[in-house]
Coordinates of C-alpha atoms in Angstrom, one line a residue:
X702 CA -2.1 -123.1 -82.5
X703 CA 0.1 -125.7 -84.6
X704 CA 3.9 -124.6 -85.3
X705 CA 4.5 -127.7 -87.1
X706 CA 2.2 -128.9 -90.1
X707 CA 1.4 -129.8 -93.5
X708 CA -1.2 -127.4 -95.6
X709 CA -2.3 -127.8 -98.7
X710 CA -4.3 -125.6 -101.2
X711 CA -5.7 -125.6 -104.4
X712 CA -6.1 -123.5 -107.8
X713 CA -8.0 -124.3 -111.4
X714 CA -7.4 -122.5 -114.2
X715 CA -9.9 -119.8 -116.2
X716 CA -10.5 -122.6 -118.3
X717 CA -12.2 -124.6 -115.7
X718 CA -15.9 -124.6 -116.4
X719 CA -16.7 -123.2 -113.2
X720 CA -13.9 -120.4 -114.0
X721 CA -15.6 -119.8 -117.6
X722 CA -18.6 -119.1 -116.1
X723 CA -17.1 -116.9 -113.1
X724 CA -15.6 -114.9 -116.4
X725 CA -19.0 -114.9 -118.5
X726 CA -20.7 -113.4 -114.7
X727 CA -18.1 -110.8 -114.6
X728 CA -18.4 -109.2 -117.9
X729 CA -21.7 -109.2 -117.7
X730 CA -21.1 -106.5 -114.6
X731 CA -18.5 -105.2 -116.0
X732 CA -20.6 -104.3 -119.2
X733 CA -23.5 -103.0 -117.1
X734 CA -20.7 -100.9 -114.9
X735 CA -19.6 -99.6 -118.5
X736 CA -22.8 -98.4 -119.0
X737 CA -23.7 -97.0 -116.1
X738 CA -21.8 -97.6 -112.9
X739 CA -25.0 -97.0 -110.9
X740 CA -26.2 -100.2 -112.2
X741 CA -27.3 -103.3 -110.2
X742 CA -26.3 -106.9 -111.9
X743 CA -26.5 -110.4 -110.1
X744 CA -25.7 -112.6 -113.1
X745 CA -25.6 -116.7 -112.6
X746 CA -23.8 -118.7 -116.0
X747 CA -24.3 -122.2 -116.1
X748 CA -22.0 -124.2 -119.1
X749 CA -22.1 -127.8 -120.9
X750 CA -21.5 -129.3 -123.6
X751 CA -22.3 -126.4 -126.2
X752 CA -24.4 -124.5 -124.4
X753 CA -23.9 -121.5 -122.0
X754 CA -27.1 -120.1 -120.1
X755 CA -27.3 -116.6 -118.3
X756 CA -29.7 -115.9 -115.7
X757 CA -30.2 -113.5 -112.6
X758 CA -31.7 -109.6 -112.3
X759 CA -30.0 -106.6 -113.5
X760 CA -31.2 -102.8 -113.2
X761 CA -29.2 -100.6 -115.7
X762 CA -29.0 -99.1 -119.6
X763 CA -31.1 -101.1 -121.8
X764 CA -28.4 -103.9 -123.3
X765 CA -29.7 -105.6 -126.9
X766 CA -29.1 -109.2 -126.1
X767 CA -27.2 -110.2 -129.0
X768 CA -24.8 -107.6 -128.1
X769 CA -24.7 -109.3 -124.7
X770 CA -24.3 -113.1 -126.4
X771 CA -21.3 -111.7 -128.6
X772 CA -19.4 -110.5 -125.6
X773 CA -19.9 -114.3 -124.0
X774 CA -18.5 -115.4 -127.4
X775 CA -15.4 -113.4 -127.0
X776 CA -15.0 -114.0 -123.6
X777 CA -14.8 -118.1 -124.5
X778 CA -12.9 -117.6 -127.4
X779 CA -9.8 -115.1 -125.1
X780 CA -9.8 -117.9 -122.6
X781 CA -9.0 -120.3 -125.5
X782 CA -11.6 -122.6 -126.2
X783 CA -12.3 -123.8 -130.1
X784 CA -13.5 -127.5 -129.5
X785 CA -15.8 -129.8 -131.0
X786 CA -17.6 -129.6 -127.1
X787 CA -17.5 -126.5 -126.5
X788 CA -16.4 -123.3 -128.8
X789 CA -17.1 -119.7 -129.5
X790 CA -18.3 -120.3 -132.8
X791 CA -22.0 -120.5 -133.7
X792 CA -22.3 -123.9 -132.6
X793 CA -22.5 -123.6 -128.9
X794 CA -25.9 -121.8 -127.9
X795 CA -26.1 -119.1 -126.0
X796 CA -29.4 -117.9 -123.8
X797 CA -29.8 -115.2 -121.7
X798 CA -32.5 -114.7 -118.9
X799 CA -31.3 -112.4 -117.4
X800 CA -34.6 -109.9 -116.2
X801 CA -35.2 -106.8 -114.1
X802 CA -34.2 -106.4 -110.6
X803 CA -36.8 -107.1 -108.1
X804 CA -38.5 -104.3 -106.8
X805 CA -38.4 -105.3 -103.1
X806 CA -35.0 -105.7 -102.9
X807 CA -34.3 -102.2 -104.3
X808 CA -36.8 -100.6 -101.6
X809 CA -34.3 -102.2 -99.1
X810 CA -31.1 -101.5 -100.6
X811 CA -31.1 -98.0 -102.3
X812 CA -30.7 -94.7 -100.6
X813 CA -33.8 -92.5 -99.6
X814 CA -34.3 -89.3 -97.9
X815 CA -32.7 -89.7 -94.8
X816 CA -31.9 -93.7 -95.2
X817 CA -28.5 -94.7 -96.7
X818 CA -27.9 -97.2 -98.7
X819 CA -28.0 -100.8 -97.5
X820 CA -26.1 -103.7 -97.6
X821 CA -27.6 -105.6 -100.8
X822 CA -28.0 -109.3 -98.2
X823 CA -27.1 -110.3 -95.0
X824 CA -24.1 -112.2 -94.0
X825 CA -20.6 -112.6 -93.1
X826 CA -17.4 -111.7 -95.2
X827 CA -14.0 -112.3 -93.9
X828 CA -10.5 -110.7 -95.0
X829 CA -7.3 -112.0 -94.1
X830 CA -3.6 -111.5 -94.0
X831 CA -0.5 -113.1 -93.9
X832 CA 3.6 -112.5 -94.0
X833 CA 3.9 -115.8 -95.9
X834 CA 4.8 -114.0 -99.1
X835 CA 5.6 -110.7 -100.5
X836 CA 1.8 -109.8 -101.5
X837 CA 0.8 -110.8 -97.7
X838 CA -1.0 -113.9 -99.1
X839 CA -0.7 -117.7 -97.6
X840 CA 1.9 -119.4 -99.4
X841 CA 0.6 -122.6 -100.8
X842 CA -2.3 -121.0 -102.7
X843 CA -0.6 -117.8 -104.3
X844 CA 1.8 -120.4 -105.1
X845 CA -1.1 -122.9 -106.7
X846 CA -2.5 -119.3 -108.4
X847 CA 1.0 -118.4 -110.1
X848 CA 1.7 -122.2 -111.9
X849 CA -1.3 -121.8 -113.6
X850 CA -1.3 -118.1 -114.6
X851 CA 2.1 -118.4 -116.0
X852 CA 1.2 -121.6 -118.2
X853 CA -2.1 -119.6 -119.5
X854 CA 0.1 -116.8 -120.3
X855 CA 2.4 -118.8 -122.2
X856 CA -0.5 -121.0 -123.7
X857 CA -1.9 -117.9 -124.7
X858 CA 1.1 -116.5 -126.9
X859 CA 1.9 -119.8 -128.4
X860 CA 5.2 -120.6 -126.3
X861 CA 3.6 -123.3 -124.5
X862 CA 2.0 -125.7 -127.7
X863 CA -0.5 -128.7 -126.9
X864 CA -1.7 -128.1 -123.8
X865 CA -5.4 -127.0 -123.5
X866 CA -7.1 -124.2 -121.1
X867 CA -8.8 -126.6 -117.9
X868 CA -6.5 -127.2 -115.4
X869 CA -5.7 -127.5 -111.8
X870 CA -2.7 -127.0 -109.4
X871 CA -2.4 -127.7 -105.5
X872 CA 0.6 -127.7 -103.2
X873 CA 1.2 -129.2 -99.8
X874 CA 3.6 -127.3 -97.9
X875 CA 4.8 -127.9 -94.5
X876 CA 5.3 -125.6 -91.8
X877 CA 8.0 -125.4 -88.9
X878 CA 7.3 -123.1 -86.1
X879 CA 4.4 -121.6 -88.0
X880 CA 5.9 -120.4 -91.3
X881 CA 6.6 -122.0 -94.7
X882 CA 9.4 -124.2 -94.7
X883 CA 9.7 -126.6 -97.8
X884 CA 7.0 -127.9 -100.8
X885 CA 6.0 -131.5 -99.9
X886 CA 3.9 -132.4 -102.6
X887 CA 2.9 -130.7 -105.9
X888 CA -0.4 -131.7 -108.2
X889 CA -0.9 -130.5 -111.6
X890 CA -3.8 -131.6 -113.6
X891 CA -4.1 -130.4 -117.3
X892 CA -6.0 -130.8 -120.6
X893 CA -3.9 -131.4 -122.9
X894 CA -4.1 -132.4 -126.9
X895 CA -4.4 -135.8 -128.3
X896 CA -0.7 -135.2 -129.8
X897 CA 0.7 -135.6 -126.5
X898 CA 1.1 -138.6 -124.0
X899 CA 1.3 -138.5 -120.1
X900 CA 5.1 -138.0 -120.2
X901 CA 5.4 -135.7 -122.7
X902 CA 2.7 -133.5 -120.6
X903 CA 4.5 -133.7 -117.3
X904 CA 8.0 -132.4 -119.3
X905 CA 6.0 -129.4 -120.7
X906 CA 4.1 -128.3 -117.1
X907 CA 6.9 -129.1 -115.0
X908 CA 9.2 -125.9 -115.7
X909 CA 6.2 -124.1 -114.5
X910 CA 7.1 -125.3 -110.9
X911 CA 10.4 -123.9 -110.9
X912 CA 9.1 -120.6 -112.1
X913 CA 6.5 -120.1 -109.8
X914 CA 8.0 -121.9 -106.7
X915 CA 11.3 -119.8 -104.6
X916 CA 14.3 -122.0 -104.5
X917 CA 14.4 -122.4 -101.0
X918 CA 10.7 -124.2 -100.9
X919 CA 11.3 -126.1 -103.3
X920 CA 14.9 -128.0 -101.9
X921 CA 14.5 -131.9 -101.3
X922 CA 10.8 -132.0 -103.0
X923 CA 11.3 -135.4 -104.4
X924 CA 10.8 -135.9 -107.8
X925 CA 8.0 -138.7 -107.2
X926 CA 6.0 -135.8 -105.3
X927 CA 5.5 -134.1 -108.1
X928 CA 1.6 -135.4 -109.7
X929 CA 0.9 -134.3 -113.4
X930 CA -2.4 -135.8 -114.6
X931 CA -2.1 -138.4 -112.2
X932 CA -5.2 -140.3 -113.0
X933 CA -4.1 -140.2 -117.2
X934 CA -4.9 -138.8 -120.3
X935 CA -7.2 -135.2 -119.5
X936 CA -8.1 -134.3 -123.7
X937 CA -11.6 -133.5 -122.6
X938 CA -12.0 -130.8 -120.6
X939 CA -13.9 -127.9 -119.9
X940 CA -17.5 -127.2 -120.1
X941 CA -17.6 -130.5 -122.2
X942 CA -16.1 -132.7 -119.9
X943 CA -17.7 -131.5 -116.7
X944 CA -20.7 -128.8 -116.5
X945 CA -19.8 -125.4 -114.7
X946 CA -21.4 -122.8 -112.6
X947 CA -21.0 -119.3 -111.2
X948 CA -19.5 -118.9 -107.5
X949 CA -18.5 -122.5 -106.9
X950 CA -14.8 -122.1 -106.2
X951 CA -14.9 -119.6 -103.2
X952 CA -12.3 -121.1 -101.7
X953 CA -9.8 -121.0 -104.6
X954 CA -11.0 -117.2 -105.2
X955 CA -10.0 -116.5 -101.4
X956 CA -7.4 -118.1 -99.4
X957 CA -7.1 -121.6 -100.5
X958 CA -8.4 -122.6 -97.0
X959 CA -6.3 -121.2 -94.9
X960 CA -9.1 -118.5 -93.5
X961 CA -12.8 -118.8 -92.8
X962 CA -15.3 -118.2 -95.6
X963 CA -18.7 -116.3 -95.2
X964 CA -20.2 -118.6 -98.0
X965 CA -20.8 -115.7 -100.2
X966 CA -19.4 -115.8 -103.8
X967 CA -17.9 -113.1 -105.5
X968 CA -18.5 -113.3 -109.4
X969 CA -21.7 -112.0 -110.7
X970 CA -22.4 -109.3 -108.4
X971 CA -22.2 -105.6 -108.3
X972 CA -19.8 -103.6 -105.9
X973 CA -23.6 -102.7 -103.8
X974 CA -23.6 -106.7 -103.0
X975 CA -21.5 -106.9 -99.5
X976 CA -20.7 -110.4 -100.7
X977 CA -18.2 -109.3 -102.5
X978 CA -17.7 -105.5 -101.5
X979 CA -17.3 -106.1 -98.0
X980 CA -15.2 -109.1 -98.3
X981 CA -12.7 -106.4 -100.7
X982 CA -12.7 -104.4 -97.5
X983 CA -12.1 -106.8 -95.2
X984 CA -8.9 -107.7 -97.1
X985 CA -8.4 -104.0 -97.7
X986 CA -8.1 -103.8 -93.7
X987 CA -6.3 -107.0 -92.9
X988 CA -3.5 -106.3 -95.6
X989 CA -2.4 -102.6 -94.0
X990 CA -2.6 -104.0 -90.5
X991 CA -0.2 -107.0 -91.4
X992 CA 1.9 -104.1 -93.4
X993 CA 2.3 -102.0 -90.9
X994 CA 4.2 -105.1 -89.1
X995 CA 2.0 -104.7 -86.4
X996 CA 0.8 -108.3 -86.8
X997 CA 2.1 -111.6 -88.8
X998 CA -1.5 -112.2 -89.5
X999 CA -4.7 -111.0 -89.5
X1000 CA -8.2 -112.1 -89.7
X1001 CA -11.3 -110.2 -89.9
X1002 CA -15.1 -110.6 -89.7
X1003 CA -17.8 -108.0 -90.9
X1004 CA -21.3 -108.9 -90.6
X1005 CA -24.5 -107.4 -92.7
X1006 CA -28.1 -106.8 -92.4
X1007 CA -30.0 -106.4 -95.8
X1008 CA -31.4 -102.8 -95.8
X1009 CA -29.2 -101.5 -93.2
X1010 CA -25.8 -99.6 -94.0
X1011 CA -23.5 -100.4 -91.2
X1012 CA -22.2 -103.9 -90.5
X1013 CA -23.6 -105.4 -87.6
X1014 CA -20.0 -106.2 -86.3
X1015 CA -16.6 -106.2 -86.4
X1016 CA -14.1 -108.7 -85.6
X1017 CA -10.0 -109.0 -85.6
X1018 CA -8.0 -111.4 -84.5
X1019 CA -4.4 -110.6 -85.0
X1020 CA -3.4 -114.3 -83.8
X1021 CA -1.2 -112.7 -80.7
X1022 CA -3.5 -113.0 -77.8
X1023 CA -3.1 -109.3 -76.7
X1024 CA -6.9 -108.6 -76.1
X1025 CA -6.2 -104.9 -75.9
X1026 CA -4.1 -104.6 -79.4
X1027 CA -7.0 -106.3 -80.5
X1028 CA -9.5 -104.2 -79.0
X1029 CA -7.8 -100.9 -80.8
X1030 CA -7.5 -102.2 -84.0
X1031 CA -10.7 -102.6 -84.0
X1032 CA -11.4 -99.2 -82.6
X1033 CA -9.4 -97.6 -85.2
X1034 CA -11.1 -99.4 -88.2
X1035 CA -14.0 -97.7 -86.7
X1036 CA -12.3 -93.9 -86.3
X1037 CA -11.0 -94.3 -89.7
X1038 CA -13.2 -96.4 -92.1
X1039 CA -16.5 -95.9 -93.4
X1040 CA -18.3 -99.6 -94.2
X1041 CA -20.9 -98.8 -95.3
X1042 CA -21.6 -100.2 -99.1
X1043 CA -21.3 -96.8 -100.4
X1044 CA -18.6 -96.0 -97.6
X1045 CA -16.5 -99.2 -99.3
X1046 CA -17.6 -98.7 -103.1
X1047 CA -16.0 -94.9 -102.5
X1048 CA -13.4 -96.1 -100.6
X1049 CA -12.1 -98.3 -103.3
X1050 CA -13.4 -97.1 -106.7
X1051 CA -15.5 -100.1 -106.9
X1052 CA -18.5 -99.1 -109.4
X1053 CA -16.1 -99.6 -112.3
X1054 CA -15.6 -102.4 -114.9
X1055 CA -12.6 -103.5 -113.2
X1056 CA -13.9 -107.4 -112.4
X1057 CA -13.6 -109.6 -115.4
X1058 CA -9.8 -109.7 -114.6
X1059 CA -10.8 -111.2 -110.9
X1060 CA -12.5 -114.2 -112.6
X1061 CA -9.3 -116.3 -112.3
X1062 CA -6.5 -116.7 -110.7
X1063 CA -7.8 -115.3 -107.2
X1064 CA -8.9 -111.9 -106.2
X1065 CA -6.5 -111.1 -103.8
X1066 CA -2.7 -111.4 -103.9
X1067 CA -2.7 -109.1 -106.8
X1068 CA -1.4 -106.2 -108.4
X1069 CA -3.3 -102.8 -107.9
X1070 CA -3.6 -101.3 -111.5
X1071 CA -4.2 -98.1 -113.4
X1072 CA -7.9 -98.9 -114.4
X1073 CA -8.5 -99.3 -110.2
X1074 CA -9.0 -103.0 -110.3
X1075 CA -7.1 -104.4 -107.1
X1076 CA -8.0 -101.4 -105.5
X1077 CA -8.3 -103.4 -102.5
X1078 CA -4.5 -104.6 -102.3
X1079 CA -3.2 -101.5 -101.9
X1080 CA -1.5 -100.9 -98.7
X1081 CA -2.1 -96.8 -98.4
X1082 CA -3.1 -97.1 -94.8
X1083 CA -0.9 -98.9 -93.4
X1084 CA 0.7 -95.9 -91.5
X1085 CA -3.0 -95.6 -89.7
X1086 CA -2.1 -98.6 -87.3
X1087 CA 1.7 -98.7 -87.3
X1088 CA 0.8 -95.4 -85.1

């Protein structure tokens, strides 16, 4: 393993168009959850210029669909979007195809007689874990998360005037003997209004750094490392200056990189789908073993059959090369854990309308809340492998 290196990871904003569409997926679930939180929902969005389609297979309460394209509307107008390209006013079109849940799929998946419920697909989810930062998250994307939430926030109450909702950070950070040590580089690339030049842009986003960034990172990052709108002016944006689709920023909604991805995406999908359930677990598990200080880090692998309840396997690398530590970590996830889909959605309160809030800014590194979204960040089990 590398003790000395640079890393560098990524973040857009939930005014990206793949991000508005990630938002549109999720409160479609979360509205279906509402309803009836045995419901089943794989939703795809695509966006353009004036146009939003929905399409995918739901099972649930009957849902008018103008009731359905109203919430869209509201979901495009609280992430901020009133342009001549793209708006939630009457003038960008909204379909929805949305139809019934195939009836194969449900023999697999849903519990009968004897036979559990199984995993909604097959594949791999990974969770991981790291003492980079408070919220056991890898510093340069928590760091890349935080710029932009804090200038949405701020865009959002009016403190922070002419610039517009698409944007993206990224941060290089270099590492000495395997931990954080100072902020190379920073990028920050933002739509902005055509009252503004470049200048004026980078003098408004670059406070953002500071607030986001602890002191001690951010010591000798040279002034010229700092990239706002590199390539120019950035007034069109969103949906109208690029198309957008569900699930295409995995890597931004996980760990920026710095941990394997199973190629599942999260928005869209109902707790029953492992995609997203399983890789909530996984993160579930990693956090408590790297908060019981057991490990720095931890990385682990669940695999799924569709149709069958238990993963196929389970993997953990704690990154220390003590096989047996390893060996009964894993053996205590096992004692201890039920991952089974219903095992996890129990587990974690997942069949509520807690997702439209993951849209953005990454699922993990955040807050557990009131409502039970976050669920998965708590660290309540911790004391199971500090024993």
């Amino acid at each position: 393993m590398k003790k000395d290196y640079l890393f560098t990871s990524e973040s857009v904003s939930e005014g990206h168009p793949d991000k508005v569409c990630d938002r549109i997926s999720d409160m479609v679930v979360d509205t279906y959850l509402g309803m009836d939180p045995q419901s089943r929902v794989g939703c795809e969005t695509l966006t353009t210029t004036n146009k939003v389609v929905l399409a995918g297979e739901v099972r649930g309460p009957e849902f008018k669909k103008n009731d359905l394209i109203q919430k869209v509307r509201e979901c495009i107008k609280d992430i901020g979007y009133d342009q001549d390209g793209f708006t939630w006013k009457e003038t960008t079109k909204i379909e929805s195809h949305l139809h019934s849940q195939s009836a194969d799929i449900a023999k697999g998946v849903d519990a009968v007689g004897n036979k559990d419920e199984g995993a909604g697909d097959q594949g791999i989810m990974f969770g991981y874990a790291c003492n980079e930062t408070d919220v056991l998250m890898p510093a340069p994307i928590y760091y890349s998360h935080k710029i932009l939430r804090l200038m949405a926030e701020d865009r959002k109450s009016g403190k922070l005037k002419n610039i517009e909702p698409d944007s993206k950070s990224q941060i290089t950070i270099e590492y000495k003997n395997g931990k954080p040590s100072s902020v190379k580089s920073v990028v920050i690339s933002t739509q902005h209004s055509a009252d503004v030049n470049q200048s004026q842009v980078r003098e408004l986003v670059k406070p953002y750094i500071e607030k986001s960034i602890p002191k001690n990172l951010l010591n000798g990052l040279d002034d010229k490392e700092i990239y706002v709108n590199p390539t120019g002016n950035f007034v069109i944006g969103g949906p109208d200056g690029d198309s957008g689709l569900t699930g295409r920023k995995i890597i931004v909604d996980t760990y920026g990189g710095a941990a394997p991805h199973g190629g599942g995406a999260f928005s869209g999908k109902d707790p029953t789908k492992v995609d997203r359930s399983a890789a909530y677990v996984a993160r579930y598990l990693a956090k408590n073993i790297v908060s019981s200080k057991i490990a720095d880090k931890c990385l682990i692998q669940l695999a799924y059959a569709i149709g069958v309840s238990k993963p196929l396997s389970i993997f953990v690398d704690l990154f220390d090369n003590d096989e047996e530590k390893n060996k009964h970590v894993v053996e205590l996830i096992n004692n201890n854990f039920d991952l089974s889909p219903r095992g996890i959605r129990e587990m974690l309160g997942l069949n509520k309308p807690i997702y439209s809030k993951t849209a953005a800014y990454g699922h993990f590194g955040r807050n557990p809340e009131s409502d039970g979204s976050f669920s998965w960040e708590k660290t309540d089990k911790r004391d199971i492998f500090s024993k």
